[in-house]
Amino acid sequence: MRGLLITIDGPAGAGKTTVSRRVAEQLGYRYVDTGALYRTVALTARAAGIEPDDDAGLAGVCDGLAIEVVRTAGGTRFLANGDDVADRLRTPEITRMASAVSARPAVRRHLLAVQRELGREKNAVFEGRDMGTVVFPEADRKFFLEADLDARARRRHAELAADPNETLETVREAIRRRDEDDSTRALAPLKPAPDAIRIDTTDLDIDGVVSAILAHC
Ligand code: DC
């Protein structure tokens, strides 16, 4: 199977990352985690002492941020000004800050260009919030994964099991609030594209979701 650009959007904990990576593997495509781009901007802004609502500061952060793309067996990773920051992107603080900076025009404008450039070759699975609506409205296949909040909280909590500070309840509340913020922001809010294939993953395992997607490709 050659030549498709596939987008997979949806809220936190719907299974996007695992599913996107597996679909890309099966098709021999690149997997691009666009949330990591927003997280990289958040990390760089925090290091520079820039608040998430400081548009001029964020524009400066973006201008000074050289994002390089490195292809690994697990997907596409990003170097921020030469540093592999992947291990620092998943803390609760950076997760919250990524959502906050992702609402700001300077950040979205900057990353739109980065993502479109990455999509020029097709043969890729792009995972995010606005892949099918804004970044790649012409994508060949669009999917929107959803699942009820409890199922998503349980999955995320299981991933964070090593952290004793994270209870199921705090994880659930963090996901609920972040999805609300991501869905209600003015710019490129989280929502299914009108032509997206919607898959409810609440009662499906990973294999079930991957097969459903591959059947459409
Ligand atoms: O997928 P993730 O949890 O790594 O994304 C982190 C944040 O980045 C998410 O809360 C909203 C933002 N984001 C976005 O606005 N648009 C995307 N395409 C991907 C992520």
PDB file of C-alpha atoms in Angstrom, residues 22-200:
ATOM      1  CA  ARG A  22       0.810   0.160  14.712  1.00  0.00           C
ATOM      2  CA  VAL A  23      -1.045   1.265  11.592  1.00  0.00           C
ATOM      3  CA  ALA A  24       2.117   2.986  10.344  1.00  0.00           C
ATOM      4  CA  GLU A  25       4.193  -0.123  11.056  1.00  0.00           C
ATOM      5  CA  GLN A  26       1.761  -2.370   9.205  1.00  0.00           C
ATOM      6  CA  LEU A  27       1.759  -0.123   6.153  1.00  0.00           C
ATOM      7  CA  GLY A  28       5.470   0.684   6.227  1.00  0.00           C
ATOM      8  CA  TYR A  29       4.609   4.364   6.683  1.00  0.00           C
ATOM      9  CA  ARG A  30       6.095   7.087   8.863  1.00  0.00           C
ATOM     10  CA  TYR A  31       4.314   7.799  12.132  1.00  0.00           C
ATOM     11  CA  VAL A  32       4.244  11.455  13.196  1.00  0.00           C
ATOM     12  CA  ASP A  33       3.130  12.404  16.717  1.00  0.00           C
ATOM     13  CA  THR A  34       2.159  16.074  16.354  1.00  0.00           C
ATOM     14  CA  GLY A  35       1.360  16.416  20.072  1.00  0.00           C
ATOM     15  CA  ALA A  36       5.119  16.072  20.612  1.00  0.00           C
ATOM     16  CA  LEU A  37       5.599  19.308  18.636  1.00  0.00           C
ATOM     17  CA  TYR A  38       3.297  21.245  20.982  1.00  0.00           C
ATOM     18  CA  ARG A  39       4.991  19.601  23.950  1.00  0.00           C
ATOM     19  CA  THR A  40       8.414  20.628  22.583  1.00  0.00           C
ATOM     20  CA  VAL A  41       7.282  24.256  22.299  1.00  0.00           C
ATOM     21  CA  ALA A  42       5.936  24.078  25.874  1.00  0.00           C
ATOM     22  CA  LEU A  43       9.197  22.641  27.192  1.00  0.00           C
ATOM     23  CA  THR A  44      11.279  25.270  25.404  1.00  0.00           C
ATOM     24  CA  ALA A  45       9.010  28.086  26.608  1.00  0.00           C
ATOM     25  CA  ARG A  46       9.223  26.876  30.181  1.00  0.00           C
ATOM     26  CA  ALA A  47      13.011  26.692  30.005  1.00  0.00           C
ATOM     27  CA  ALA A  48      13.016  30.304  28.778  1.00  0.00           C
ATOM     28  CA  GLY A  49      10.595  31.449  31.506  1.00  0.00           C
ATOM     29  CA  ILE A  50       7.879  32.345  28.964  1.00  0.00           C
ATOM     30  CA  GLU A  51       4.282  32.096  30.216  1.00  0.00           C
ATOM     31  CA  PRO A  52       1.787  30.183  28.037  1.00  0.00           C
ATOM     32  CA  ASP A  53      -0.331  33.323  27.484  1.00  0.00           C
ATOM     33  CA  ASP A  54       2.582  35.533  26.362  1.00  0.00           C
ATOM     34  CA  ASP A  55       2.052  35.584  22.596  1.00  0.00           C
ATOM     35  CA  ALA A  56       5.079  37.720  21.799  1.00  0.00           C
ATOM     36  CA  GLY A  57       7.254  35.531  23.992  1.00  0.00           C
ATOM     37  CA  LEU A  58       5.905  32.368  22.366  1.00  0.00           C
ATOM     38  CA  ALA A  59       6.503  33.794  18.886  1.00  0.00           C
ATOM     39  CA  GLY A  60      10.123  34.377  19.935  1.00  0.00           C
ATOM     40  CA  VAL A  61      10.372  30.824  21.253  1.00  0.00           C
ATOM     41  CA  CYS A  62       9.058  29.439  17.961  1.00  0.00           C
ATOM     42  CA  ASP A  63      11.398  31.599  15.872  1.00  0.00           C
ATOM     43  CA  GLY A  64      14.388  30.452  17.904  1.00  0.00           C
ATOM     44  CA  LEU A  65      13.385  26.805  17.856  1.00  0.00           C
ATOM     45  CA  ALA A  66      14.923  24.626  15.178  1.00  0.00           C
ATOM     46  CA  ILE A  67      12.970  21.391  15.060  1.00  0.00           C
ATOM     47  CA  GLU A  68      14.755  18.572  13.303  1.00  0.00           C
ATOM     48  CA  VAL A  69      13.028  15.380  12.377  1.00  0.00           C
ATOM     49  CA  VAL A  70      14.702  12.074  13.124  1.00  0.00           C
ATOM     50  CA  ARG A  71      13.231   8.834  11.897  1.00  0.00           C
ATOM     51  CA  THR A  72      13.502   5.941  14.327  1.00  0.00           C
ATOM     52  CA  ALA A  73      12.012   2.451  14.359  1.00  0.00           C
ATOM     53  CA  GLY A  74       9.291   3.714  16.736  1.00  0.00           C
ATOM     54  CA  GLY A  75       8.288   6.683  14.581  1.00  0.00           C
ATOM     55  CA  THR A  76       9.365  10.231  14.001  1.00  0.00           C
ATOM     56  CA  ARG A  77      11.145  11.992  16.862  1.00  0.00           C
ATOM     57  CA  PHE A  78      12.022  15.627  17.072  1.00  0.00           C
ATOM     58  CA  LEU A  79      15.242  17.327  18.070  1.00  0.00           C
ATOM     59  CA  ALA A  80      14.781  20.759  19.614  1.00  0.00           C
ATOM     60  CA  ASN A  81      17.834  22.878  18.794  1.00  0.00           C
ATOM     61  CA  GLY A  82      19.861  19.686  18.544  1.00  0.00           C
ATOM     62  CA  ASP A  83      18.543  18.104  21.786  1.00  0.00           C
ATOM     63  CA  ASP A  84      16.493  14.916  21.914  1.00  0.00           C
ATOM     64  CA  VAL A  85      13.849  16.056  24.398  1.00  0.00           C
ATOM     65  CA  ALA A  86      11.521  13.047  24.063  1.00  0.00           C
ATOM     66  CA  ASP A  87      12.083  11.890  27.639  1.00  0.00           C
ATOM     67  CA  ARG A  88      11.052  15.252  29.077  1.00  0.00           C
ATOM     68  CA  LEU A  89       7.781  15.757  27.205  1.00  0.00           C
ATOM     69  CA  ARG A  90       5.341  13.598  29.186  1.00  0.00           C
ATOM     70  CA  THR A  91       5.288  15.121  32.675  1.00  0.00           C
ATOM     71  CA  PRO A  92       1.897  16.384  33.936  1.00  0.00           C
ATOM     72  CA  GLU A  93       3.232  19.952  33.912  1.00  0.00           C
ATOM     73  CA  ILE A  94       4.372  19.843  30.274  1.00  0.00           C
ATOM     74  CA  THR A  95       1.118  18.090  29.348  1.00  0.00           C
ATOM     75  CA  ARG A  96      -0.892  21.001  30.782  1.00  0.00           C
ATOM     76  CA  MET A  97       1.395  23.592  29.290  1.00  0.00           C
ATOM     77  CA  ALA A  98       1.297  21.961  25.841  1.00  0.00           C
ATOM     78  CA  SER A  99      -2.480  22.271  25.857  1.00  0.00           C
ATOM     79  CA  ALA A 100      -2.215  25.930  26.925  1.00  0.00           C
ATOM     80  CA  VAL A 101       0.362  26.936  24.282  1.00  0.00           C
ATOM     81  CA  SER A 102      -1.566  25.008  21.625  1.00  0.00           C
ATOM     82  CA  ALA A 103      -4.394  27.540  21.911  1.00  0.00           C
ATOM     83  CA  ARG A 104      -2.089  30.451  20.938  1.00  0.00           C
ATOM     84  CA  PRO A 105      -2.050  31.731  17.347  1.00  0.00           C
ATOM     85  CA  ALA A 106       1.729  32.213  17.130  1.00  0.00           C
ATOM     86  CA  VAL A 107       2.324  28.584  18.052  1.00  0.00           C
ATOM     87  CA  ARG A 108      -0.330  27.118  15.782  1.00  0.00           C
ATOM     88  CA  ARG A 109       0.832  29.190  12.820  1.00  0.00           C
ATOM     89  CA  HIS A 110       4.415  28.109  13.288  1.00  0.00           C
ATOM     90  CA  LEU A 111       3.642  24.413  13.713  1.00  0.00           C
ATOM     91  CA  LEU A 112       1.176  24.368  10.818  1.00  0.00           C
ATOM     92  CA  ALA A 113       4.042  25.042   8.434  1.00  0.00           C
ATOM     93  CA  VAL A 114       6.263  22.455  10.132  1.00  0.00           C
ATOM     94  CA  GLN A 115       3.551  19.782   9.878  1.00  0.00           C
ATOM     95  CA  ARG A 116       2.641  20.512   6.256  1.00  0.00           C
ATOM     96  CA  GLU A 117       6.268  20.242   5.288  1.00  0.00           C
ATOM     97  CA  LEU A 118       6.439  16.850   7.032  1.00  0.00           C
ATOM     98  CA  GLY A 119       3.360  15.680   5.148  1.00  0.00           C
ATOM     99  CA  ARG A 120       4.621  16.441   1.672  1.00  0.00           C
ATOM    100  CA  GLU A 121       5.882  12.925   1.087  1.00  0.00           C
ATOM    101  CA  LYS A 122       2.644  11.205   2.116  1.00  0.00           C
ATOM    102  CA  ASN A 123       3.151   7.553   3.172  1.00  0.00           C
ATOM    103  CA  ALA A 124       2.509   8.756   6.686  1.00  0.00           C
ATOM    104  CA  VAL A 125       0.171   8.493   9.632  1.00  0.00           C
ATOM    105  CA  PHE A 126      -0.279  11.837  11.420  1.00  0.00           C
ATOM    106  CA  GLU A 127      -1.719  11.779  14.909  1.00  0.00           C
ATOM    107  CA  GLY A 128      -3.150  14.856  16.632  1.00  0.00           C
ATOM    108  CA  ARG A 129      -6.242  16.994  17.224  1.00  0.00           C
ATOM    109  CA  ASP A 130      -6.690  18.968  13.995  1.00  0.00           C
ATOM    110  CA  MET A 131      -4.968  16.776  11.417  1.00  0.00           C
ATOM    111  CA  GLY A 132      -8.136  16.065   9.433  1.00  0.00           C
ATOM    112  CA  THR A 133      -9.761  19.455   9.926  1.00  0.00           C
ATOM    113  CA  VAL A 134      -6.986  22.035   9.507  1.00  0.00           C
ATOM    114  CA  VAL A 135      -3.532  20.666   8.774  1.00  0.00           C
ATOM    115  CA  PHE A 136      -4.439  18.077   6.125  1.00  0.00           C
ATOM    116  CA  PRO A 137      -8.032  18.688   5.009  1.00  0.00           C
ATOM    117  CA  GLU A 138      -7.156  16.801   1.798  1.00  0.00           C
ATOM    118  CA  ALA A 139      -5.881  13.676   3.612  1.00  0.00           C
ATOM    119  CA  ASP A 140      -6.645  10.382   1.875  1.00  0.00           C
ATOM    120  CA  ARG A 141      -8.123   8.722   4.986  1.00  0.00           C
ATOM    121  CA  LYS A 142      -9.260  10.440   8.158  1.00  0.00           C
ATOM    122  CA  PHE A 143     -10.094   8.753  11.412  1.00  0.00           C
ATOM    123  CA  PHE A 144     -11.438  10.117  14.674  1.00  0.00           C
ATOM    124  CA  LEU A 145     -11.019   7.880  17.708  1.00  0.00           C
ATOM    125  CA  GLU A 146     -13.215   8.405  20.728  1.00  0.00           C
ATOM    126  CA  ALA A 147     -13.970   6.516  23.950  1.00  0.00           C
ATOM    127  CA  ASP A 148     -15.896   7.360  27.072  1.00  0.00           C
ATOM    128  CA  LEU A 149     -14.080   9.363  29.725  1.00  0.00           C
ATOM    129  CA  ASP A 150     -13.862   6.528  32.248  1.00  0.00           C
ATOM    130  CA  ALA A 151     -12.252   4.182  29.733  1.00  0.00           C
ATOM    131  CA  ARG A 152      -9.754   6.847  28.707  1.00  0.00           C
ATOM    132  CA  ALA A 153      -8.904   7.681  32.317  1.00  0.00           C
ATOM    133  CA  ARG A 154      -8.342   3.991  33.136  1.00  0.00           C
ATOM    134  CA  ARG A 155      -5.974   3.572  30.184  1.00  0.00           C
ATOM    135  CA  ARG A 156      -3.979   6.696  30.985  1.00  0.00           C
ATOM    136  CA  HIS A 157      -3.819   5.786  34.665  1.00  0.00           C
ATOM    137  CA  ALA A 158      -2.467   2.329  33.777  1.00  0.00           C
ATOM    138  CA  GLU A 159       0.261   3.989  31.686  1.00  0.00           C
ATOM    139  CA  LEU A 160       1.204   6.202  34.637  1.00  0.00           C
ATOM    140  CA  ALA A 161       1.154   3.342  37.146  1.00  0.00           C
ATOM    141  CA  ALA A 162       4.746   4.064  38.144  1.00  0.00           C
ATOM    142  CA  ASP A 163       3.725   7.457  39.559  1.00  0.00           C
ATOM    143  CA  PRO A 164       2.082   7.098  43.011  1.00  0.00           C
ATOM    144  CA  ASN A 165       0.878  10.741  42.917  1.00  0.00           C
ATOM    145  CA  GLU A 166      -1.509  10.004  40.075  1.00  0.00           C
ATOM    146  CA  THR A 167      -4.806   8.491  41.212  1.00  0.00           C
ATOM    147  CA  LEU A 168      -7.503   7.413  38.812  1.00  0.00           C
ATOM    148  CA  GLU A 169      -9.511  10.442  39.918  1.00  0.00           C
ATOM    149  CA  THR A 170      -6.729  13.018  39.308  1.00  0.00           C
ATOM    150  CA  VAL A 171      -5.982  11.469  35.902  1.00  0.00           C
ATOM    151  CA  ARG A 172      -9.680  11.527  35.001  1.00  0.00           C
ATOM    152  CA  GLU A 173     -10.030  15.182  35.989  1.00  0.00           C
ATOM    153  CA  ALA A 174      -6.851  16.207  34.109  1.00  0.00           C
ATOM    154  CA  ILE A 175      -8.082  14.483  30.939  1.00  0.00           C
ATOM    155  CA  ARG A 176     -11.563  15.970  31.264  1.00  0.00           C
ATOM    156  CA  ARG A 177     -10.222  19.481  31.674  1.00  0.00           C
ATOM    157  CA  ARG A 178      -7.657  19.168  28.877  1.00  0.00           C
ATOM    158  CA  ASP A 179     -10.232  17.828  26.407  1.00  0.00           C
ATOM    159  CA  GLU A 180     -12.587  20.624  27.324  1.00  0.00           C
ATOM    160  CA  ASP A 181      -9.821  23.192  26.728  1.00  0.00           C
ATOM    161  CA  ASP A 182      -8.703  21.535  23.484  1.00  0.00           C
ATOM    162  CA  SER A 183     -12.296  21.296  22.197  1.00  0.00           C
ATOM    163  CA  THR A 184     -13.450  24.809  23.090  1.00  0.00           C
ATOM    164  CA  ARG A 185     -10.438  26.870  21.969  1.00  0.00           C
ATOM    165  CA  ALA A 186     -11.061  29.259  19.099  1.00  0.00           C
ATOM    166  CA  LEU A 187      -8.299  27.975  16.829  1.00  0.00           C
ATOM    167  CA  ALA A 188      -8.328  24.479  15.342  1.00  0.00           C
ATOM    168  CA  PRO A 189     -10.362  22.936  18.158  1.00  0.00           C
ATOM    169  CA  LEU A 190     -10.495  19.193  18.672  1.00  0.00           C
ATOM    170  CA  LYS A 191     -13.378  17.915  16.564  1.00  0.00           C
ATOM    171  CA  PRO A 192     -13.987  15.286  13.908  1.00  0.00           C
ATOM    172  CA  ALA A 193     -13.664  16.368  10.270  1.00  0.00           C
ATOM    173  CA  PRO A 194     -17.023  15.991   8.508  1.00  0.00           C
ATOM    174  CA  ASP A 195     -15.533  13.235   6.348  1.00  0.00           C
ATOM    175  CA  ALA A 196     -13.702  11.419   9.179  1.00  0.00           C
ATOM    176  CA  ILE A 197     -14.465   7.795   9.972  1.00  0.00           C
ATOM    177  CA  ARG A 198     -15.352   7.752  13.659  1.00  0.00           C
ATOM    178  CA  ILE A 199     -14.378   4.757  15.760  1.00  0.00           C
ATOM    179  CA  ASP A 200     -15.518   4.337  19.356  1.00  0.00           C
TER     180      ASP A 200
END
